[in-house]
Amino acid sequence: MKAIGRNRRPLSRRDLFLEAAALIPTKLPRDAVQGRAGALPDNEHPEAHMTSTQETRPAGRPGTPRCVAIVGPQASGKTSLMEALLAATGATPRRGSVKDGSTVGDSSEEARARQMSTELSIAHFTYLDDPWTVLDCPGSVELAQESAGPLMVADAAIVVCEPDAAKVLVLGPVLRTLDELGVPHMLFVNKMDTGDTRLRDLMGSLQAVSARPLALRQVPIRTSGDGGEAVTGYVDLVSERAYRYRPGAPSDLIELPAAVQDREQEARQELLEILADFDDGLLEQLLEDVQPARQDIYEQMAKDVAGDLVVPVLLGSAAQGFGINRLLKALRHDVPAPDRTAARLAVPEGETVLQIFKTLHAPHTGKMSHARVWRGAVADGMTFGDHKVSGLYGIQGGAHAKTAKAGEGEVVALGRMDGVSTGDLLTPAGAARSELWADPPPPVYTLAIAAENRNDEVKLSAALAKLSEEDPSLSYGHDPDTGEMTVSGQGDIHLQIALERLARKGNVAVGGRRPQVPYKETIRHKVSQHARFKRQSGGHGQFADVNVDIAPLPRGRGFRYGDSIVGGAVPRNFIPAVEAGVRDYMSRGPLGFPVVDISVTLTNGQYHQVDSSEQAFRTAGRMAMSDGLPQGGPVLLEPICEIAIQVPSEYTPKAQRLLSSRRGQILGFDARPGWEGWDEIRAYLPQEAVHDLIIELRSLTQGIGTFTTRFDHLAELTGKAADRVVEMRQAAVAAQ
């Protein structure tokens, strides 16, 4: 089969065979599907008449707990979908609402205040005797790290999207992550009751961002009314049964509407051709115009999904409960068992193996390590090397309930596992980090922070350490150039949430502001300077006399000190003291910034046998610099970063204009390695312009543009821009 294209599905093997044989494809015959009696609720399989031995089940032992992650763009309805799944299976008495804060997930103050997911939410339900764990991941690109651990341990993922072709582009990075990890996934097109995009157009847009062929499982039934056309049901393309949505109740089985029959046949044919690309028996049936058995189609679909070969696309509305039971059935039949996931992650053999995928520090319970059991069972009090389980908990949203034991496939929280980190595999021998665990993304936004109460500075460091353990994409430290404590992450919202958590969980009120830019200064031409320090105050005095040559160095050379003293004009033991005085002054030059890229040579001097001292020569060295540097043509230097911006190709011109507007020097652009349809733009950009770049870049690119950056060199800054920087520095010094 040809490689999957980005803009359309390639010719299938059936197409290639037909072309080679010069055959003309004909429509497959279809069974009569109209007039079937009885209303079959869609919480039953469309092939409910099959015996239990005929029913398709994934590989592995029946009833083994499975785990599915819910991912997708912000505001696509992921939390509402989890609520619908919990309500449909009886795990909760009714669907919770994000708007009124009644959801099982999004239980933190930060999530409730923003009405958006700000951290991973975990819940459990049982469907047809099969236990499930659902991991609801935040959709904000700034909180993508919250999805990293869940996707590593999930058996499959549900990718939630809206029925709007204009919003499809943001799915690209999500789908690519799933492909890189090899996670089987299905698409759930949410809010079908509100969208007016033609499904055919939507599928074309979705296929353009998916490297896997999309297998549409349903086509919508649209009904015209006073408010226009609305989606009122769907046709299942395998069973060829039609259903009408009923708010708050299972869907009704209805007669297949005549208006949708042609579209249903066309879509079903496309589905079969996609599946035939991965099965010779099904391909042979299609070539011979033989109607495949529905059971064979279900089995092939389950096999292809588990192998991450195709991506089923289902339709519904989480807010209304439409299509939820059909989704549950697809999960039950198509999601692989945990032993297959363990094999994908190269989990070692052993009597008991667990993996930590999320670390949480709770104010009252302490450190909680969320883990999935791959092999064996875990109980309270068990030891893994030097690490002892001090409490075993089941998780349902923000609630943790003690449990005695957890078996293969289950997700639990381990209490107070000090020394154990996210990504660790736990065995009786101890903890070892999984080699497949991905590193966090590099930071793109930084704030300078300080505790509002200076007495909390020690507490602040401890709270930041816990916060960064919970969220590895958050980093902190002291800037050696400015002396500020900084915290870095994935955007403004990410860091604001972090500061709120510091106050709530760490009990440290913290203020954040734009960090200082580490400007430097240097001189343009050579200066020779004499300085004499003489003081007489009774008894021993102070005396030192020096002559120094101060000269600029090529950019990036730093500082160089030497001497050309002959004849003992300055004793050797005093020469280092002159250098110390020179360095004292270089911490703040005539413009107010650290001095770099100069050489200082001690050429001559005088001393007094009684009054000279190291301190006197240190003072003289500082005086020589203070008098000499202003004569050398001081010039401000600003840090320049090399930046690589990654955006979809259609946004490349906008990104280039953005760089130019921020005094960027574009070096060129090329296709982003490994990302079809994306470009990478390289440029030099002043560090001052990097601070809030990510905010504007995401605004221009539907939130998915990003960049990496590193310091490259210092460059002269002159004119009004330099004057403003110097004035601000002088004002800041005066205010100290």
XYZ file of C-alpha atoms in Angstrom:
736
model
C 0.000 0.000 0.000
C 1.231 3.487 -0.768
C 2.267 5.792 2.059
C -0.608 7.720 3.559
C -0.876 11.252 2.179
C -1.640 14.369 4.163
C -4.346 15.840 1.956
C -6.238 12.812 0.741
C -6.379 9.094 1.228
C -4.093 7.332 -1.256
C -5.197 4.690 -3.689
C -6.035 1.521 -1.800
C -4.754 -1.899 -2.777
C -8.166 -2.579 -4.265
C -7.873 0.551 -6.428
C -4.423 -0.508 -7.579
C -5.608 -4.011 -8.468
C -8.599 -2.654 -10.327
C -6.415 -0.262 -12.302
C -3.966 -2.996 -13.175
C -6.738 -5.319 -14.346
C -8.627 -2.521 -16.099
C -11.723 -3.430 -14.148
C -14.683 -1.178 -13.607
C -15.826 -1.202 -9.972
C -19.482 -1.845 -9.322
C -21.647 -1.077 -6.326
C -21.819 -3.787 -3.739
C -25.258 -5.283 -3.211
C -26.820 -4.311 0.047
C -29.197 -6.097 2.326
C -32.674 -4.762 2.801
C -32.461 -2.749 5.976
C -35.800 -1.044 6.000
C -38.856 -2.074 7.927
C -37.036 -3.980 10.664
C -39.249 -4.262 13.662
C -38.358 -3.394 17.204
C -36.413 -0.550 18.764
C -32.879 -1.604 19.663
C -31.232 0.888 22.055
C -27.756 1.840 20.966
C -26.243 0.669 24.233
C -26.446 -2.757 22.615
C -24.153 -3.890 19.840
C -25.737 -3.531 16.378
C -25.181 -7.287 16.072
C -26.960 -8.091 19.338
C -28.399 -11.300 17.902
C -24.918 -12.879 17.840
C -24.078 -15.504 20.417
C -21.493 -14.740 23.064
C -18.984 -16.940 21.265
C -19.404 -14.890 18.086
C -18.958 -11.560 19.786
C -15.647 -9.852 19.091
C -13.385 -9.196 22.051
C -9.887 -7.771 22.135
C -6.895 -9.938 22.835
C -6.369 -10.729 26.507
C -8.483 -12.075 29.340
C -12.123 -10.907 29.385
C -12.806 -8.368 32.104
C -9.214 -7.163 32.427
C -9.286 -3.442 33.329
C -8.522 -1.235 30.361
C -7.539 2.403 30.234
C -8.437 5.085 27.700
C -7.216 8.691 27.527
C -9.389 11.545 26.283
C -7.409 14.175 24.382
C -8.126 16.987 21.975
C -8.150 20.774 21.633
C -9.368 23.071 24.367
C -13.166 23.585 24.477
C -13.838 20.548 22.263
C -15.836 18.921 25.067
C -13.476 16.346 26.579
C -14.618 16.771 30.171
C -18.248 16.698 29.043
C -17.502 13.435 27.238
C -16.058 11.885 30.377
C -19.157 12.989 32.273
C -21.365 11.421 29.593
C -19.448 8.126 29.788
C -19.749 8.042 33.581
C -23.473 8.820 33.471
C -24.225 6.316 30.689
C -22.580 3.509 32.654
C -24.152 4.400 35.999
C -20.879 5.506 37.604
C -22.607 8.824 38.398
C -26.339 9.487 38.753
C -26.303 12.239 36.118
C -24.010 14.138 33.795
C -22.085 16.908 35.523
C -21.726 20.351 33.988
C -18.503 22.291 33.445
C -20.474 25.527 33.641
C -21.919 24.898 37.103
C -18.815 23.121 38.438
C -20.511 19.782 39.090
C -18.180 17.547 37.069
C -16.247 14.628 38.519
C -13.134 15.943 36.810
C -11.780 19.495 36.869
C -12.143 19.494 40.655
C -9.327 21.931 41.464
C -9.926 25.581 42.249
C -7.892 26.615 39.211
C -10.018 24.495 36.872
C -13.336 25.590 38.360
C -12.382 29.264 38.230
C -11.399 29.049 34.555
C -14.056 26.509 33.536
C -11.342 24.547 31.759
C -9.222 21.509 32.507
C -5.973 22.493 34.171
C -4.753 19.038 35.213
C -5.304 15.363 34.566
C -8.605 13.939 35.837
C -9.007 10.214 36.512
C -12.290 8.320 36.825
C -13.532 4.733 36.683
C -16.632 3.031 35.344
C -17.834 -0.437 34.413
C -19.525 -1.249 31.123
C -21.001 -4.695 30.421
C -18.873 -6.129 33.247
C -15.671 -4.635 31.832
C -13.847 -2.219 34.192
C -12.455 0.966 32.650
C -10.252 3.861 33.675
C -10.667 7.111 31.787
C -7.939 9.763 31.815
C -9.276 13.194 30.897
C -6.367 15.363 29.709
C -6.334 19.181 29.452
C -6.707 20.540 25.936
C -4.698 23.751 26.275
C -1.425 23.525 24.371
C 0.216 25.150 27.397
C -0.760 22.160 29.538
C 0.257 19.458 27.063
C 2.640 17.899 29.587
C -0.414 16.693 31.524
C -1.156 14.364 28.590
C 2.334 12.878 28.346
C 2.087 10.353 31.169
C -1.531 9.305 30.536
C -0.857 8.646 26.849
C 2.140 6.502 27.705
C 0.062 4.129 29.854
C -3.284 4.262 28.007
C -4.428 1.324 25.916
C -6.069 3.751 23.484
C -7.090 7.378 23.133
C -10.304 9.146 22.189
C -9.489 12.283 20.219
C -12.335 14.767 20.614
C -12.906 17.418 17.968
C -15.618 19.796 16.855
C -17.503 19.558 13.533
C -15.734 22.636 12.205
C -13.220 22.235 9.381
C -11.645 25.575 10.316
C -10.564 24.141 13.703
C -9.130 20.878 12.434
C -5.552 22.124 12.079
C -5.050 22.143 15.845
C -5.479 18.357 15.869
C -2.250 17.880 13.917
C 0.185 17.920 16.880
C -2.158 15.726 18.947
C -2.441 13.075 16.237
C 1.289 13.200 15.578
C 2.014 12.558 19.262
C -0.272 9.539 19.212
C 1.435 8.217 16.091
C 4.902 8.677 17.592
C 3.860 6.788 20.725
C 1.997 4.125 18.743
C -1.198 4.672 20.735
C -4.341 3.282 19.031
C -6.956 6.011 18.796
C -10.368 6.923 17.507
C -11.917 10.273 16.672
C -15.134 11.401 18.313
C -16.694 14.332 16.457
C -18.485 16.107 19.282
C -21.228 18.750 19.161
C -22.763 17.251 16.023
C -26.071 18.758 17.124
C -24.636 22.271 16.722
C -22.280 22.086 13.726
C -23.296 22.833 10.162
C -20.131 21.695 8.364
C -20.701 19.011 5.732
C -19.278 15.748 7.048
C -17.577 15.069 3.710
C -15.659 18.360 3.985
C -14.821 17.696 7.613
C -13.459 14.241 6.831
C -11.258 15.697 4.100
C -9.827 18.230 6.532
C -9.318 15.598 9.223
C -7.547 13.238 6.828
C -5.190 16.071 5.875
C -3.813 16.149 9.430
C -3.855 12.388 10.076
C -1.080 10.044 8.996
C -3.454 7.111 9.472
C -6.466 6.447 7.210
C -9.695 7.603 8.817
C -12.510 5.049 8.841
C -15.865 6.783 9.112
C -18.160 4.536 11.184
C -21.374 6.542 10.922
C -23.120 9.040 8.672
C -25.493 11.605 10.167
C -29.209 11.781 9.555
C -30.259 15.375 9.030
C -33.789 16.661 9.437
C -35.089 20.037 8.281
C -37.103 22.152 10.676
C -38.034 25.718 11.537
C -34.507 26.407 12.775
C -32.928 24.917 9.669
C -31.296 21.539 9.174
C -30.280 19.584 12.282
C -28.571 16.248 12.966
C -31.192 14.004 14.553
C -29.560 10.588 14.286
C -27.062 8.423 12.447
C -26.606 5.304 10.347
C -24.093 2.688 11.467
C -22.063 1.800 8.382
C -21.316 -1.778 9.396
C -24.756 -2.897 10.574
C -26.539 -0.493 8.180
C -29.011 0.332 10.913
C -30.409 3.799 11.462
C -30.945 5.422 14.848
C -32.752 8.527 16.023
C -31.290 10.468 18.935
C -33.402 10.926 22.051
C -32.170 13.474 24.630
C -31.420 11.766 27.918
C -32.369 8.309 26.624
C -30.995 5.544 24.368
C -31.479 6.126 20.650
C -34.378 4.566 18.750
C -33.860 2.112 15.909
C -35.672 3.519 12.885
C -36.151 2.764 9.228
C -33.253 3.906 7.096
C -34.346 7.222 5.528
C -34.382 7.199 1.728
C -32.576 10.556 1.619
C -29.452 9.091 3.222
C -29.285 5.729 1.433
C -26.939 6.780 -1.376
C -24.573 8.516 1.005
C -24.647 5.520 3.343
C -23.714 3.153 0.522
C -20.891 5.399 -0.645
C -19.478 5.801 2.859
C -19.777 2.083 3.592
C -17.884 1.253 0.437
C -15.098 3.619 1.474
C -14.967 2.003 4.917
C -14.659 -1.484 3.448
C -11.911 -0.398 1.065
C -9.918 1.074 3.933
C -10.191 -2.160 5.907
C -9.371 -4.224 2.803
C -6.016 -2.452 2.586
C -4.995 -4.490 5.638
C -6.681 -7.846 4.954
C -6.247 -9.978 1.841
C -9.404 -11.998 2.502
C -11.587 -8.920 2.688
C -9.847 -7.485 -0.366
C -10.594 -10.637 -2.336
C -14.260 -10.425 -1.380
C -14.478 -6.840 -2.564
C -12.802 -7.686 -5.859
C -15.328 -10.458 -6.398
C -18.245 -8.208 -5.349
C -19.027 -10.487 -2.422
C -20.796 -8.899 0.548
C -18.499 -9.391 3.594
C -20.089 -10.781 6.720
C -20.682 -8.121 9.324
C -18.877 -10.154 11.954
C -15.793 -10.223 9.708
C -15.972 -6.435 9.366
C -16.196 -5.972 13.139
C -13.262 -8.302 13.714
C -11.138 -6.617 11.071
C -11.944 -3.200 12.524
C -10.928 -4.320 16.016
C -7.705 -5.812 14.659
C -6.786 -2.690 12.683
C -7.554 -0.298 15.529
C -5.556 -2.339 18.037
C -2.651 -2.372 15.586
C -2.865 1.431 15.164
C -3.482 0.980 11.436
C -6.749 2.875 11.057
C -8.601 5.543 13.030
C -12.371 5.051 13.430
C -14.453 8.229 13.341
C -17.641 8.324 15.411
C -20.229 11.076 15.806
C -22.221 12.418 18.744
C -22.857 15.089 21.326
C -21.483 14.667 24.827
C -23.687 17.419 26.241
C -26.829 15.675 24.970
C -25.624 12.125 25.494
C -25.900 11.367 21.766
C -23.693 8.565 20.432
C -22.201 7.755 23.845
C -23.417 4.167 24.007
C -22.125 3.511 20.495
C -18.764 4.921 21.566
C -18.730 2.660 24.611
C -19.360 -0.352 22.413
C -16.545 0.669 20.077
C -14.223 0.979 23.068
C -15.236 -2.439 24.353
C -14.594 -4.192 21.070
C -11.702 -2.232 19.568
C -9.417 -1.191 22.446
C -6.588 -3.677 23.049
C -5.941 -5.308 26.401
C -3.237 -3.956 28.749
C -0.830 -6.807 28.014
C -0.555 -5.498 24.454
C 0.120 -1.985 25.755
C 2.759 -3.335 28.123
C 4.460 -5.038 25.185
C 4.420 -1.745 23.226
C 6.141 -0.040 26.152
C 8.684 -2.864 26.551
C 7.570 -3.421 30.151
C 9.900 -6.004 31.685
C 8.672 -9.408 32.716
C 8.211 -9.959 36.411
C 5.878 -11.031 39.143
C 4.815 -7.446 39.868
C 5.467 -4.414 37.651
C 3.955 -0.936 38.021
C 4.595 2.320 36.214
C 4.297 5.819 37.675
C 2.696 8.183 35.161
C 1.768 11.154 37.340
C 3.025 12.639 40.609
C 0.837 14.807 42.804
C 1.548 16.627 46.064
C -1.650 17.087 48.047
C -1.769 19.474 51.045
C -3.114 16.867 53.485
C -2.100 13.474 52.098
C 1.389 14.365 50.890
C 2.990 12.859 47.804
C 0.732 10.648 45.688
C 2.161 8.590 42.820
C -0.443 7.609 40.229
C 0.478 4.267 38.719
C -0.792 1.592 36.377
C -0.305 -2.042 37.295
C 1.181 -3.922 34.349
C 1.808 -7.287 35.960
C 0.780 -8.963 39.186
C -0.902 -7.037 41.985
C -0.004 -4.324 44.474
C -1.163 -3.940 48.066
C -0.642 -1.435 50.841
C 2.665 -2.009 52.626
C 4.400 -3.675 49.674
C 8.002 -2.695 49.027
C 9.739 -2.038 45.744
C 13.389 -2.054 46.618
C 13.796 0.709 49.221
C 10.373 2.189 48.453
C 7.382 1.217 50.568
C 3.745 1.800 49.620
C 2.244 3.859 52.442
C -1.373 3.751 51.397
C -3.140 2.469 48.283
C -5.992 4.530 46.844
C -8.605 4.339 44.141
C -9.202 7.591 42.260
C -12.469 9.171 41.157
C -11.929 12.766 40.117
C -10.560 14.699 43.078
C -11.484 11.973 45.574
C -9.093 9.284 46.801
C -10.516 6.244 48.611
C -8.385 3.609 50.300
C -8.340 0.203 48.691
C -6.723 -3.032 49.793
C -5.372 -4.319 46.514
C -5.085 -3.520 42.794
C -4.499 -5.995 39.987
C -3.294 -6.068 36.406
C -4.497 -3.163 34.283
C -5.793 -1.065 37.180
C -4.882 2.557 37.885
C -4.282 3.509 41.524
C -2.460 6.058 43.666
C 0.457 5.056 45.888
C 0.996 7.068 49.044
C 4.276 8.678 50.110
C 6.596 6.951 47.644
C 9.592 9.186 48.297
C 12.407 8.788 45.802
C 10.063 7.577 43.062
C 9.541 9.806 40.017
C 7.118 10.061 37.111
C 8.117 7.569 34.424
C 9.632 5.051 36.846
C 8.939 1.345 36.511
C 8.558 -0.313 39.897
C 9.554 -3.929 40.454
C 10.446 -5.809 43.631
C 14.060 -4.891 42.889
C 13.335 -1.155 43.041
C 12.597 1.771 40.731
C 14.125 2.374 37.298
C 13.151 5.022 34.781
C 11.628 3.790 31.534
C 13.872 4.482 28.551
C 10.794 5.279 26.441
C 9.638 8.094 28.712
C 9.792 11.373 26.793
C 11.557 14.511 27.998
C 9.369 17.564 28.695
C 9.117 20.270 26.025
C 11.537 23.220 26.281
C 10.153 26.364 27.967
C 8.780 29.207 25.851
C 7.720 31.719 28.515
C 9.421 32.998 31.671
C 8.470 35.145 34.653
C 10.617 36.630 37.403
C 9.033 35.746 40.729
C 9.434 36.729 44.361
C 7.638 35.799 47.555
C 5.441 38.634 48.757
C 6.719 37.899 52.266
C 10.516 37.707 52.339
C 10.318 35.211 55.187
C 8.752 32.748 52.724
C 11.771 32.522 50.404
C 12.920 29.163 51.787
C 9.356 27.862 51.668
C 9.096 29.098 48.063
C 12.009 26.959 46.901
C 10.508 23.850 48.497
C 7.092 24.559 46.958
C 8.624 25.077 43.518
C 10.464 21.764 43.791
C 7.173 19.951 44.453
C 5.421 21.818 41.668
C 8.103 20.957 39.105
C 7.954 17.307 40.181
C 4.216 17.347 39.450
C 4.776 19.133 36.137
C 8.179 18.487 34.519
C 7.475 21.145 31.857
C 7.782 23.721 34.650
C 11.331 24.763 35.590
C 12.785 27.317 37.958
C 16.127 28.741 39.064
C 18.184 31.855 39.698
C 19.362 33.948 36.758
C 23.090 34.538 37.384
C 23.084 37.728 35.288
C 20.133 39.512 36.905
C 19.958 37.764 40.281
C 16.244 37.117 39.833
C 14.453 33.884 40.625
C 12.646 32.788 37.482
C 10.024 30.215 36.626
C 9.644 29.006 33.047
C 6.946 27.036 31.284
C 4.681 26.740 28.271
C 2.858 30.082 28.351
C 1.203 32.781 30.416
C -1.767 30.626 31.487
C 0.560 27.797 32.476
C 2.602 30.049 34.759
C -0.411 31.841 36.216
C -1.845 28.464 37.206
C 1.514 27.583 38.749
C 1.528 30.763 40.862
C -2.029 30.059 42.022
C -1.016 26.543 43.052
C 1.964 27.921 44.973
C -0.458 30.024 46.996
C -3.058 27.261 47.450
C -0.900 24.188 47.954
C 2.404 25.667 49.086
C 0.890 28.492 51.148
C 3.292 30.959 49.502
C 1.938 34.159 47.967
C 4.096 34.935 44.932
C 4.207 37.845 42.527
C 5.347 37.493 38.930
C 6.630 40.053 36.462
C 8.554 40.321 33.217
C 12.160 39.272 33.829
C 15.006 41.677 33.258
C 16.995 41.379 30.064
C 20.674 40.724 30.860
C 22.132 43.656 28.930
C 25.886 44.142 28.953
C 28.172 46.971 27.910
C 31.621 47.429 26.434
C 33.815 50.152 24.893
C 34.652 50.992 21.311
C 38.263 52.206 21.546
C 41.390 51.910 23.654
C 42.040 54.077 26.706
C 45.145 54.568 28.851
C 44.323 55.646 32.398
C 46.287 56.614 35.480
C 44.859 56.409 38.990
C 46.371 57.156 42.386
C 44.853 56.294 45.716
C 46.410 58.072 48.690
C 45.033 58.429 52.194
C 46.754 59.505 55.415
C 44.825 59.181 58.645
C 47.496 58.744 61.268
C 49.718 55.725 61.565
C 49.890 53.626 58.436
C 48.215 55.272 55.426
C 46.985 53.935 52.106
C 48.903 54.354 48.865
C 48.695 52.822 45.404
C 49.475 54.185 41.958
C 48.607 52.376 38.723
C 48.623 52.894 34.975
C 46.366 50.654 32.892
C 45.547 50.215 29.229
C 41.883 49.364 28.596
C 41.032 48.005 25.132
C 37.984 46.431 23.470
C 38.042 42.750 22.524
C 36.198 40.964 19.729
C 32.614 40.136 20.632
C 32.247 37.110 22.837
C 35.820 37.088 24.193
C 34.765 38.109 27.705
C 37.530 39.601 29.879
C 41.297 39.367 29.797
C 43.772 40.742 32.363
C 47.531 40.977 32.165
C 50.512 43.115 33.110
C 53.740 44.427 31.587
C 55.385 45.530 34.834
C 59.183 45.661 34.791
C 61.667 46.615 37.433
C 59.294 45.986 40.323
C 57.295 49.191 39.825
C 54.399 47.256 41.358
C 55.303 44.266 43.532
C 54.025 40.961 42.164
C 51.859 40.317 45.201
C 49.859 43.527 44.485
C 49.160 42.808 40.805
C 46.218 40.403 41.514
C 44.711 43.072 43.776
C 44.552 45.474 40.802
C 42.666 42.813 38.844
C 40.228 42.404 41.748
C 39.554 46.151 41.694
C 39.037 46.075 37.925
C 36.512 43.251 38.285
C 34.734 45.120 41.085
C 33.957 47.967 38.729
C 33.064 45.718 35.798
C 29.942 44.485 37.591
C 28.348 47.863 36.785
C 29.924 50.030 34.097
C 29.230 53.655 33.167
C 25.898 52.721 31.548
C 24.863 50.668 34.574
C 25.417 47.157 33.196
C 28.121 44.485 33.509
C 31.161 45.160 31.321
C 32.363 42.472 28.903
C 34.712 42.025 25.971
C 37.594 44.147 27.214
C 41.222 43.616 28.104
C 42.982 45.441 30.925
C 46.774 45.590 31.117
C 48.651 46.973 34.114
C 51.560 48.838 32.484
C 53.174 50.818 35.339
C 52.720 52.068 38.851
C 54.255 53.047 42.154
C 54.064 51.753 45.681
C 55.089 52.730 49.213
C 56.945 50.250 51.358
C 54.834 51.054 54.413
C 51.505 52.449 53.212
C 50.858 50.212 50.193
C 48.559 47.207 50.622
C 46.424 44.851 48.579
C 43.323 46.835 49.512
C 44.938 50.082 48.345
C 45.844 48.624 44.946
C 42.368 47.114 44.641
C 40.891 50.559 45.189
C 43.276 52.093 42.657
C 42.310 49.480 40.057
C 38.632 50.292 40.562
C 39.363 54.033 40.278
C 41.253 53.536 37.011
C 38.287 51.748 35.519
C 35.813 54.339 36.807
C 37.786 57.155 35.215
C 38.852 55.332 32.065
C 35.802 53.438 30.770
C 33.622 56.534 30.189
C 36.356 57.780 27.831
C 36.355 54.567 25.791
C 33.041 55.169 24.029
C 30.712 52.979 26.122
C 28.144 51.070 24.105
C 25.179 48.963 25.190
C 25.089 45.282 24.215
C 21.866 43.319 24.018
C 21.622 39.519 24.007
C 20.569 38.035 20.663
C 18.957 34.608 20.534
C 18.878 32.127 17.707
C 15.274 31.073 17.363
C 13.585 28.330 15.382
C 9.855 28.842 14.915
C 7.723 25.874 13.860
C 4.357 26.579 12.218
C 2.050 25.013 9.628
C 3.178 26.144 6.175
C 0.118 28.327 5.638
C 1.204 30.470 8.598
C 4.817 30.894 7.509
C 4.330 34.397 6.020
C 2.603 35.592 9.200
C 5.386 34.199 11.360
C 8.009 35.930 9.222
C 6.190 39.261 9.545
C 5.975 38.725 13.293
C 9.736 38.244 13.521
C 10.430 41.299 11.394
C 8.156 43.448 13.555
C 10.256 42.456 16.574
C 13.610 43.418 15.016
C 14.295 39.849 13.992
C 16.838 38.948 11.333
C 15.431 36.054 9.331
C 18.092 33.527 8.355
C 15.840 31.334 6.222
C 13.183 28.666 6.445
C 12.744 25.086 5.373
C 10.381 22.175 5.843
C 10.214 21.109 9.473
C 12.036 17.776 9.708
C 9.530 14.936 9.981
C 6.490 17.239 9.920
C 4.754 17.220 6.568
C 2.945 20.489 5.925
C 5.005 22.421 8.508
C 7.873 24.881 8.161
C 10.703 25.876 10.455
C 11.853 29.495 10.326
C 15.299 30.351 11.680
C 16.152 33.860 12.785
C 18.172 36.031 15.139
C 15.913 37.816 17.608
C 16.743 40.166 20.509
C 16.073 38.455 23.822
C 13.904 41.418 24.793
C 11.504 40.419 21.992
C 11.331 36.753 22.992
C 9.467 37.218 26.284
C 5.862 37.371 25.029
C 6.528 36.082 21.514
C 4.703 32.812 22.197
C 1.480 34.655 23.028
C 1.354 36.468 19.696
C 2.616 33.461 17.747
C -0.146 31.241 19.092
C -2.693 33.944 18.390
C -1.634 33.873 14.737
C -1.594 30.076 14.384
C -4.697 28.763 16.174
C -2.548 28.073 19.207
C -0.192 25.481 17.692
C 2.840 27.531 16.622
C 5.873 27.068 18.857
C 9.615 27.693 18.950
C 12.926 26.771 20.500
C 15.543 29.333 21.370
C 19.054 29.689 22.729
C 21.459 32.545 23.398
C 23.719 33.183 20.417
C 25.656 36.440 20.762
C 25.740 40.038 21.991
C 25.101 42.887 19.582
C 25.378 46.685 19.922
C 22.176 48.544 20.682
C 22.178 52.244 19.859
C 19.799 55.143 19.362
C 16.539 55.735 21.190
C 16.146 52.079 22.072
C 19.473 52.117 23.911
C 18.648 55.439 25.585
C 15.402 53.995 26.960
C 17.188 50.949 28.374
C 19.841 53.102 30.087
C 17.252 55.497 31.508
C 15.233 52.618 32.934
C 18.364 51.152 34.486
C 19.357 54.435 36.076
C 15.845 54.891 37.472
C 15.908 51.372 38.922
C 19.291 51.976 40.589
C 18.106 55.304 42.016
C 15.046 53.590 43.490
C 17.110 50.976 45.324
